[in-house]
CSV table of C-alpha atoms in Angstrom, one decimal:
chain,number,residue,atom,x,y,z
A,1,MET,CA,20.7,80.7,-15.9
A,2,ILE,CA,24.2,82.1,-17.4
A,3,LYS,CA,23.3,85.3,-19.9
A,4,VAL,CA,26.6,85.0,-22.9
A,5,GLY,CA,27.3,87.0,-24.9
A,6,MET,CA,29.2,86.5,-28.2
A,7,VAL,CA,32.1,88.2,-30.1
A,8,GLY,CA,33.3,87.3,-33.2
A,9,VAL,CA,30.6,85.6,-35.7
A,10,GLY,CA,33.6,84.0,-38.5
A,11,ALA,CA,33.4,81.4,-39.7
A,12,ILE,CA,34.2,79.2,-36.3
A,13,SER,CA,30.7,80.9,-34.7
A,14,GLY,CA,28.4,78.7,-36.5
A,15,ILE,CA,28.9,75.5,-34.5
A,16,TYR,CA,28.8,77.7,-30.8
A,17,LEU,CA,26.0,79.3,-32.0
A,18,LYS,CA,24.1,75.9,-32.8
A,19,ASN,CA,25.2,74.2,-29.5
A,20,LEU,CA,24.3,77.0,-27.7
A,21,THR,CA,21.9,77.8,-29.0
A,22,ASN,CA,20.1,74.3,-28.8
A,23,VAL,CA,22.2,72.0,-26.7
A,24,PHE,CA,24.3,73.2,-23.6
A,25,ARG,CA,20.4,74.4,-21.3
A,26,GLU,CA,22.0,75.7,-18.9
A,27,VAL,CA,23.7,78.7,-20.8
A,28,GLU,CA,21.3,81.4,-22.8
A,29,LEU,CA,23.5,84.0,-25.7
A,30,VAL,CA,21.6,86.6,-25.3
A,31,ALA,CA,23.4,89.1,-27.9
A,32,VAL,CA,26.3,88.8,-30.3
A,33,CYS,CA,28.4,90.9,-32.2
A,34,ASP,CA,30.8,91.4,-35.0
A,35,LEU,CA,33.1,94.1,-37.0
A,36,ILE,CA,31.6,93.4,-39.8
A,37,ARG,CA,27.4,93.6,-39.2
A,38,GLU,CA,25.6,91.1,-41.7
A,39,ARG,CA,27.3,88.6,-39.9
A,40,ALA,CA,25.7,89.4,-36.5
A,41,GLU,CA,22.4,90.3,-37.8
A,42,LYS,CA,22.5,86.7,-40.0
A,43,ALA,CA,23.3,85.0,-36.2
A,44,GLN,CA,20.6,86.7,-35.1
A,45,ALA,CA,17.8,86.0,-37.4
A,46,GLU,CA,19.2,82.6,-37.9
A,47,TYR,CA,19.2,81.9,-34.2
A,48,GLN,CA,16.6,84.2,-32.5
A,49,VAL,CA,19.5,85.6,-30.5
A,50,PRO,CA,17.5,88.8,-28.9
A,51,LYS,CA,20.6,91.6,-29.1
A,52,LEU,CA,22.8,92.9,-31.5
A,53,TYR,CA,25.7,95.3,-30.7
A,54,ASP,CA,28.2,97.7,-33.0
A,55,THR,CA,31.0,97.9,-30.3
A,56,MET,CA,32.2,94.5,-27.9
A,57,TYR,CA,32.2,97.9,-25.8
A,58,GLU,CA,28.3,98.0,-25.5
A,59,LEU,CA,28.2,94.4,-25.9
A,60,PHE,CA,30.3,94.3,-22.5
A,61,ALA,CA,28.1,97.4,-20.6
A,62,ASP,CA,25.5,95.4,-21.0
A,63,PRO,CA,24.7,94.4,-17.3
A,64,GLU,CA,22.6,91.0,-18.3
A,65,ILE,CA,25.8,89.4,-20.1
A,66,ASP,CA,27.2,87.3,-16.9
A,67,LEU,CA,30.0,85.4,-19.4
A,68,VAL,CA,31.9,86.5,-23.1
A,69,LEU,CA,32.9,84.2,-25.3
A,70,ASN,CA,35.6,85.3,-27.8
A,71,LEU,CA,35.5,84.3,-30.9
A,72,THR,CA,37.8,86.8,-32.4
A,73,ARG,CA,40.7,86.0,-34.1
A,74,PRO,CA,44.3,85.0,-32.3
A,75,TYR,CA,45.8,88.3,-32.6
A,76,GLU,CA,42.7,90.0,-31.6
A,77,HIS,CA,42.1,87.7,-28.0
A,78,PHE,CA,44.5,89.8,-26.0
A,79,GLU,CA,42.8,93.0,-26.0
A,80,VAL,CA,39.1,92.0,-26.6
A,81,THR,CA,39.3,89.6,-23.2
A,82,ARG,CA,41.6,92.3,-21.4
A,83,ALA,CA,38.5,94.6,-21.8
A,84,ALA,CA,36.1,91.8,-21.1
A,85,LEU,CA,37.5,92.0,-17.7
A,86,LEU,CA,38.2,95.1,-17.0
A,87,ALA,CA,34.8,95.4,-17.8
A,88,GLY,CA,34.1,92.9,-15.2
A,89,LYS,CA,32.7,90.1,-17.0
A,90,HIS,CA,33.9,86.4,-17.2
A,91,VAL,CA,36.0,85.0,-20.2
A,92,TYR,CA,35.9,82.4,-22.4
A,93,THR,CA,38.6,82.6,-25.1
A,94,GLU,CA,39.2,80.0,-28.3
A,95,LYS,CA,42.9,79.3,-28.6
A,96,PRO,CA,44.9,80.0,-28.6
A,97,LEU,CA,44.7,82.1,-24.7
A,98,ALA,CA,47.1,85.2,-26.5
A,99,ALA,CA,49.5,85.3,-29.0
A,100,THR,CA,52.2,85.8,-26.8
A,101,PHE,CA,52.9,83.8,-22.7
A,102,GLU,CA,53.2,87.6,-22.1
A,103,GLU,CA,50.0,88.7,-22.3
A,104,GLY,CA,48.9,85.1,-21.7
A,105,GLN,CA,50.5,86.1,-18.0
A,106,GLN,CA,48.6,89.5,-18.2
A,107,LEU,CA,45.6,88.4,-18.6
A,108,VAL,CA,45.5,85.9,-16.0
A,109,SER,CA,47.0,88.8,-13.1
A,110,LEU,CA,43.6,90.7,-14.5
A,111,ALA,CA,41.4,88.0,-14.3
A,112,GLN,CA,42.8,86.5,-10.6
A,113,GLU,CA,42.6,90.8,-9.7
A,114,LYS,CA,38.3,91.5,-10.5
A,115,GLY,CA,38.0,87.5,-9.5
A,116,LEU,CA,36.5,86.4,-12.4
A,117,MET,CA,36.6,82.9,-14.5
A,118,LEU,CA,38.4,83.1,-17.0
A,119,GLY,CA,39.5,79.9,-18.9
A,120,GLY,CA,39.3,78.8,-23.0
A,121,ALA,CA,38.9,76.5,-26.0
A,122,PRO,CA,39.5,73.8,-27.3
A,123,ASP,CA,37.4,71.4,-25.4
A,124,THR,CA,37.8,68.8,-27.3
A,125,PHE,CA,39.4,67.7,-24.1
A,126,MET,CA,36.5,66.8,-22.8
A,127,GLY,CA,34.7,64.4,-25.6
A,128,ALA,CA,34.1,61.2,-25.0
A,129,GLY,CA,37.2,60.1,-27.2
A,130,ILE,CA,39.7,62.1,-24.4
A,131,GLN,CA,37.9,61.3,-21.7
A,132,THR,CA,38.0,57.4,-22.1
A,133,CYS,CA,41.3,57.6,-23.2
A,134,ARG,CA,42.2,59.3,-19.6
A,135,LYS,CA,40.8,57.0,-17.9
A,136,LEU,CA,42.1,53.6,-20.1
A,137,ILE,CA,45.8,55.5,-19.2
A,138,ASP,CA,44.5,56.0,-15.1
A,139,ASP,CA,43.2,52.3,-14.6
A,140,GLY,CA,46.4,51.3,-16.1
A,141,TYR,CA,45.2,49.5,-19.4
A,142,ILE,CA,49.1,50.4,-21.1
A,143,GLY,CA,50.8,50.6,-17.3
A,144,THR,CA,53.1,53.6,-16.6
A,145,PRO,CA,52.9,56.0,-19.4
A,146,ILE,CA,56.6,56.3,-20.6
A,147,GLY,CA,55.7,58.6,-23.6
A,148,ALA,CA,54.2,60.2,-26.8
A,149,ALA,CA,54.7,61.2,-30.0
A,150,ALA,CA,51.8,64.2,-31.6
A,151,PHE,CA,51.9,64.8,-35.0
A,152,MET,CA,50.0,67.6,-37.1
A,153,ILE,CA,50.7,68.1,-40.6
A,154,CYS,CA,49.2,69.7,-43.3
A,155,ARG,CA,49.9,71.9,-46.1
A,156,GLY,CA,48.7,75.2,-44.9
A,157,HIS,CA,44.6,76.6,-45.4
A,158,GLU,CA,45.3,79.1,-48.8
A,159,THR,CA,44.1,76.3,-50.2
A,160,TRP,CA,40.4,76.5,-48.2
A,161,HIS,CA,40.1,78.7,-46.1
A,162,PRO,CA,38.0,82.1,-47.4
A,163,ASP,CA,39.9,84.7,-45.6
A,164,PRO,CA,43.1,82.8,-44.5
A,165,ALA,CA,45.6,85.1,-44.3
A,166,PHE,CA,45.6,85.4,-40.2
A,167,TYR,CA,47.1,81.9,-40.0
A,168,TYR,CA,50.5,83.5,-40.8
A,169,GLN,CA,50.3,86.5,-38.5
A,170,HIS,CA,51.2,87.3,-35.6
A,171,GLY,CA,48.9,84.7,-33.1
A,172,GLY,CA,49.1,82.2,-35.9
A,173,GLY,CA,50.9,79.0,-37.4
A,174,PRO,CA,50.7,75.5,-36.5
A,175,MET,CA,51.5,75.7,-33.3
A,176,LEU,CA,49.5,77.6,-32.3
A,177,ASP,CA,46.3,77.3,-34.5
A,178,MET,CA,46.8,73.7,-34.2
A,179,GLY,CA,49.2,72.9,-31.5
A,180,PRO,CA,46.4,73.9,-28.5
A,181,TYR,CA,44.5,70.1,-28.8
A,182,TYR,CA,47.4,67.5,-28.9
A,183,VAL,CA,49.4,69.7,-26.2
A,184,THR,CA,45.5,69.7,-24.2
A,185,ALA,CA,45.0,66.7,-24.5
A,186,LEU,CA,48.4,65.7,-24.0
A,187,ILE,CA,48.6,67.6,-20.8
A,188,ASN,CA,45.0,65.4,-19.1
A,189,LEU,CA,46.0,62.7,-20.3
A,190,LEU,CA,50.0,62.9,-19.1
A,191,GLY,CA,50.0,65.4,-16.7
A,192,GLY,CA,52.1,69.1,-17.0
A,193,VAL,CA,55.4,69.7,-18.3
A,194,LYS,CA,58.8,70.5,-17.0
A,195,SER,CA,60.8,71.5,-19.8
A,196,VAL,CA,60.2,71.5,-23.7
A,197,THR,CA,63.3,71.3,-26.3
A,198,GLY,CA,62.2,72.3,-29.9
A,199,ILE,CA,63.4,73.8,-33.8
A,200,ALA,CA,61.0,76.6,-36.1
A,201,ARG,CA,62.0,77.2,-38.8
A,202,THR,CA,59.0,79.3,-41.2
A,203,SER,CA,59.9,77.5,-44.4
A,204,PHE,CA,58.2,79.6,-47.2
A,205,PRO,CA,58.4,84.0,-46.8
A,206,GLU,CA,54.7,84.0,-48.7
A,207,ARG,CA,52.1,82.0,-49.2
A,208,VAL,CA,49.5,82.6,-52.4
A,209,ILE,CA,46.2,82.8,-52.0
A,210,SER,CA,44.0,79.6,-53.5
A,211,SER,CA,41.1,79.7,-52.6
A,212,GLN,CA,37.6,82.0,-53.0
A,213,PRO,CA,37.6,84.9,-52.6
A,214,LEU,CA,40.7,86.1,-52.4
A,215,ALA,CA,42.4,83.9,-55.1
A,216,GLY,CA,46.0,85.1,-56.3
A,217,GLN,CA,46.4,87.4,-53.2
A,218,VAL,CA,49.8,86.8,-51.6
A,219,VAL,CA,50.4,86.2,-47.4
A,220,LYS,CA,53.0,87.7,-46.2
A,221,VAL,CA,54.2,84.5,-43.4
A,222,GLU,CA,55.4,86.2,-40.4
A,223,VAL,CA,55.5,83.1,-38.1
A,224,PRO,CA,57.5,79.6,-37.6
A,225,THR,CA,55.5,77.3,-40.0
A,226,TYR,CA,57.5,74.0,-39.2
A,227,VAL,CA,57.7,73.5,-34.9
A,228,THR,CA,58.8,70.2,-33.9
A,229,GLY,CA,60.1,69.7,-30.9
A,230,MET,CA,60.3,67.5,-27.8
A,231,LEU,CA,59.0,67.2,-24.4
A,232,GLU,CA,59.5,66.7,-20.7
A,233,PHE,CA,56.9,65.7,-18.0
A,234,GLU,CA,56.5,66.2,-15.3
A,235,SER,CA,56.3,62.4,-14.2
A,236,GLY,CA,59.1,61.3,-16.4
A,237,ALA,CA,57.3,60.5,-19.6
A,238,THR,CA,59.1,62.4,-23.0
A,239,GLY,CA,57.2,63.3,-25.6
A,240,THR,CA,57.3,64.6,-29.1
A,241,LEU,CA,55.2,67.2,-30.7
A,242,PHE,CA,55.4,68.3,-34.7
A,243,THR,CA,53.4,70.9,-36.4
A,244,THR,CA,53.6,72.0,-39.9
A,245,PHE,CA,51.4,74.4,-42.5
A,246,ASP,CA,54.7,72.8,-45.4
A,247,VAL,CA,53.8,69.2,-46.6
A,248,TYR,CA,51.9,67.7,-48.3
A,249,SER,CA,50.9,64.7,-47.4
A,250,GLU,CA,52.5,62.9,-44.7
A,251,THR,CA,51.8,58.8,-43.8
A,252,GLN,CA,53.4,59.2,-39.9
A,253,PRO,CA,50.6,58.7,-37.6
A,254,ARG,CA,49.0,61.2,-35.4
A,255,PHE,CA,48.7,60.2,-31.9
A,256,GLU,CA,50.1,56.8,-29.8
A,257,VAL,CA,50.8,57.0,-25.9
A,258,TYR,CA,53.4,54.3,-24.9
A,259,GLY,CA,52.8,52.6,-21.9
A,260,SER,CA,55.2,50.0,-20.1
A,261,GLN,CA,52.9,47.6,-20.4
A,262,GLY,CA,50.7,48.7,-23.8
A,263,THR,CA,50.4,51.5,-26.4
A,264,MET,CA,47.2,53.4,-27.2
A,265,ILE,CA,46.4,55.0,-30.7
A,266,VAL,CA,44.7,58.1,-29.4
A,267,PRO,CA,42.0,59.7,-32.0
A,268,ASP,CA,42.1,63.4,-33.2
A,269,PRO,CA,42.6,65.7,-30.8
A,270,ASN,CA,40.2,68.2,-32.9
A,271,THR,CA,37.2,65.9,-32.3
A,272,PHE,CA,35.4,64.8,-30.0
A,273,GLY,CA,35.0,61.2,-30.0
A,274,GLY,CA,36.9,58.3,-31.0
A,275,PRO,CA,38.3,56.2,-32.7
A,276,ILE,CA,40.6,54.9,-29.8
A,277,ARG,CA,42.5,51.9,-30.3
A,278,LEU,CA,44.6,50.0,-27.3
A,279,LEU,CA,47.7,47.4,-28.1
A,280,ARG,CA,48.4,45.2,-25.5
A,281,PRO,CA,51.5,42.3,-25.5
A,282,GLU,CA,49.2,40.0,-24.5
A,283,GLN,CA,46.8,40.7,-27.0
A,284,LYS,CA,49.6,41.4,-30.3
A,285,GLU,CA,47.3,43.5,-32.0
A,286,PHE,CA,45.3,46.6,-31.2
A,287,ARG,CA,41.6,46.5,-30.3
A,288,GLU,CA,39.0,49.4,-31.2
A,289,MET,CA,38.2,50.6,-27.1
A,290,PRO,CA,34.4,51.6,-26.9
A,291,LEU,CA,33.7,55.2,-26.2
A,292,CYS,CA,32.9,55.5,-21.8
A,293,PHE,CA,31.3,59.3,-21.9
A,294,ASP,CA,29.1,61.6,-24.0
A,295,TYR,CA,29.4,64.4,-25.9
A,296,ALA,CA,31.5,62.6,-29.1
A,297,GLU,CA,29.5,64.3,-31.5
A,298,ASN,CA,31.0,68.2,-32.1
A,299,SER,CA,30.8,69.7,-29.3
A,300,ARG,CA,31.7,73.2,-29.5
A,301,GLY,CA,31.0,75.3,-26.4
A,302,LEU,CA,31.2,72.2,-24.1
A,303,GLY,CA,33.9,73.8,-21.9
A,304,LEU,CA,31.9,77.5,-22.2
A,305,ALA,CA,28.6,75.3,-20.7
A,306,ASP,CA,31.5,74.3,-17.9
A,307,MET,CA,32.9,77.5,-16.9
A,308,ALA,CA,29.5,78.5,-16.4
A,309,LYS,CA,28.2,75.6,-14.2
A,310,SER,CA,31.2,77.1,-12.5
A,311,ILE,CA,30.7,80.1,-12.1
A,312,GLU,CA,27.4,78.8,-10.1
A,313,THR,CA,28.7,76.3,-8.0
A,314,GLY,CA,31.8,77.3,-7.4
A,315,ARG,CA,33.8,74.0,-8.5
A,316,PRO,CA,36.7,74.6,-10.9
A,317,CYS,CA,36.6,75.0,-14.3
A,318,ARG,CA,37.9,72.0,-16.9
A,319,ALA,CA,39.1,74.4,-19.4
A,320,GLY,CA,40.7,77.5,-16.9
A,321,TRP,CA,43.1,79.2,-17.3
A,322,GLN,CA,45.8,76.8,-15.3
A,323,GLN,CA,45.1,74.4,-18.5
A,324,THR,CA,44.9,77.5,-21.5
A,325,LEU,CA,48.2,79.6,-19.3
A,326,HIS,CA,50.5,76.1,-19.7
A,327,ALA,CA,49.3,75.4,-23.0
A,328,LEU,CA,50.3,78.6,-23.9
A,329,GLU,CA,53.5,78.7,-22.1
A,330,ILE,CA,54.3,75.4,-24.0
A,331,MET,CA,53.2,76.1,-26.8
A,332,THR,CA,55.5,78.9,-27.5
A,333,ALA,CA,58.3,77.6,-25.8
A,334,PHE,CA,59.6,75.9,-28.5
A,335,GLU,CA,59.8,78.8,-30.3
A,336,ARG,CA,62.1,80.4,-28.0
A,337,SER,CA,63.7,77.1,-27.5
A,338,SER,CA,64.8,77.0,-31.3
A,339,GLY,CA,66.2,80.6,-30.6
A,340,LYS,CA,67.9,79.7,-27.5
A,341,ARG,CA,69.4,76.4,-29.1
A,342,ALA,CA,68.6,74.9,-25.7
A,343,ALA,CA,66.1,73.2,-23.5
A,344,VAL,CA,63.4,76.2,-21.6
A,345,ASP,CA,62.3,75.0,-18.6
A,346,LEU,CA,58.6,76.4,-17.6
A,347,SER,CA,57.5,78.9,-15.4
A,348,THR,CA,53.3,77.1,-14.9
A,349,ARG,CA,52.7,73.9,-13.4
A,350,PHE,CA,49.5,71.9,-14.3
A,351,ILE,CA,47.9,69.5,-12.2
A,352,ARG,CA,45.0,68.2,-14.0
A,353,GLU,CA,40.9,69.2,-13.0
A,354,ALA,CA,38.2,66.3,-12.6
A,355,PRO,CA,37.2,63.9,-14.9
A,356,MET,CA,33.9,64.6,-16.6
A,357,LYS,CA,31.1,62.8,-15.3
A,358,HIS,CA,27.9,61.1,-16.4
A,359,ASN,CA,24.9,62.7,-16.8
A,360,PRO,CA,21.9,61.9,-17.7
A,361,LEU,CA,20.5,65.4,-19.0
A,362,HIS,CA,22.7,65.3,-22.2
A,363,GLY,CA,23.3,69.7,-22.4
A,364,ILE,CA,23.5,69.6,-18.3
A,365,LEU,CA,27.0,69.1,-16.5
A,366,ASP,CA,27.7,67.9,-13.1
């Protein structure tokens, strides 16, 4: 049983707390920590977590903890993960791996130096939806993949999130916030990316919060909020990716993969399930495909459970740093390309790990 310590008990923590204590059977959540102690106290009481720490350093010093779950804000990921690695803990972090590619490289180097596992979200690609899409593509249902198009279009989070400022600060923006879901799905379906050509802009220098309890506060926008461009995959396929917090409404398709013998509509990569729709020329219409894998419900924590299994068995981690670092380089390359007004060749390479395997015992991985 791998013992887990959670740092950060914010908005995303609820589903992790639920799944780590009720679904995934090979991990045990033994400690929580948050700068706002009341949050940690509430989580400890509701989910019967044995330990509560005032600081992350106290949590890191606990010899019982094997694996740290980093659920802090994006611009805090680097320092929290670095401190945990220095303390000798394996780390699974919420997305992105870090706020910059250079920070991500530093974390990977440190993990390798210490002989520790490092990886992180998103783990939605491990769910029934994307795994079924991967099998359909790998089995030739759309022929040879030639391209893809993915769109994440919304007006931002200030109308509903209780504390949305960090979405517009260093480490935020639509590409680093929502891009990980789309990029991770794309590379698991089509393989690694060779180069990126992008345009990145900040459409509005300020945002006014309309959600409670901070309604009326003005947020300075520090990051691009309209990011679009092209991906050149190692396979020769071409992808389009567009993410924005600037648009009130949209009619674009969310996510499609194009092949020499058909087209696939991929489910929202921010979810674990379907639906999946497939068109082949002989059918002349889209048909919904059955899901062939487990974990169609909200299964956040699946990647952490997979990492725990990797720690126990030594097999590769499906959401390891090779994936999270490649995704981070892709996402940050859009802004670098925009600044250079030229394509950016990537330095990282990505090879997909094994697909998910069926286990009749829900919550236990291969």
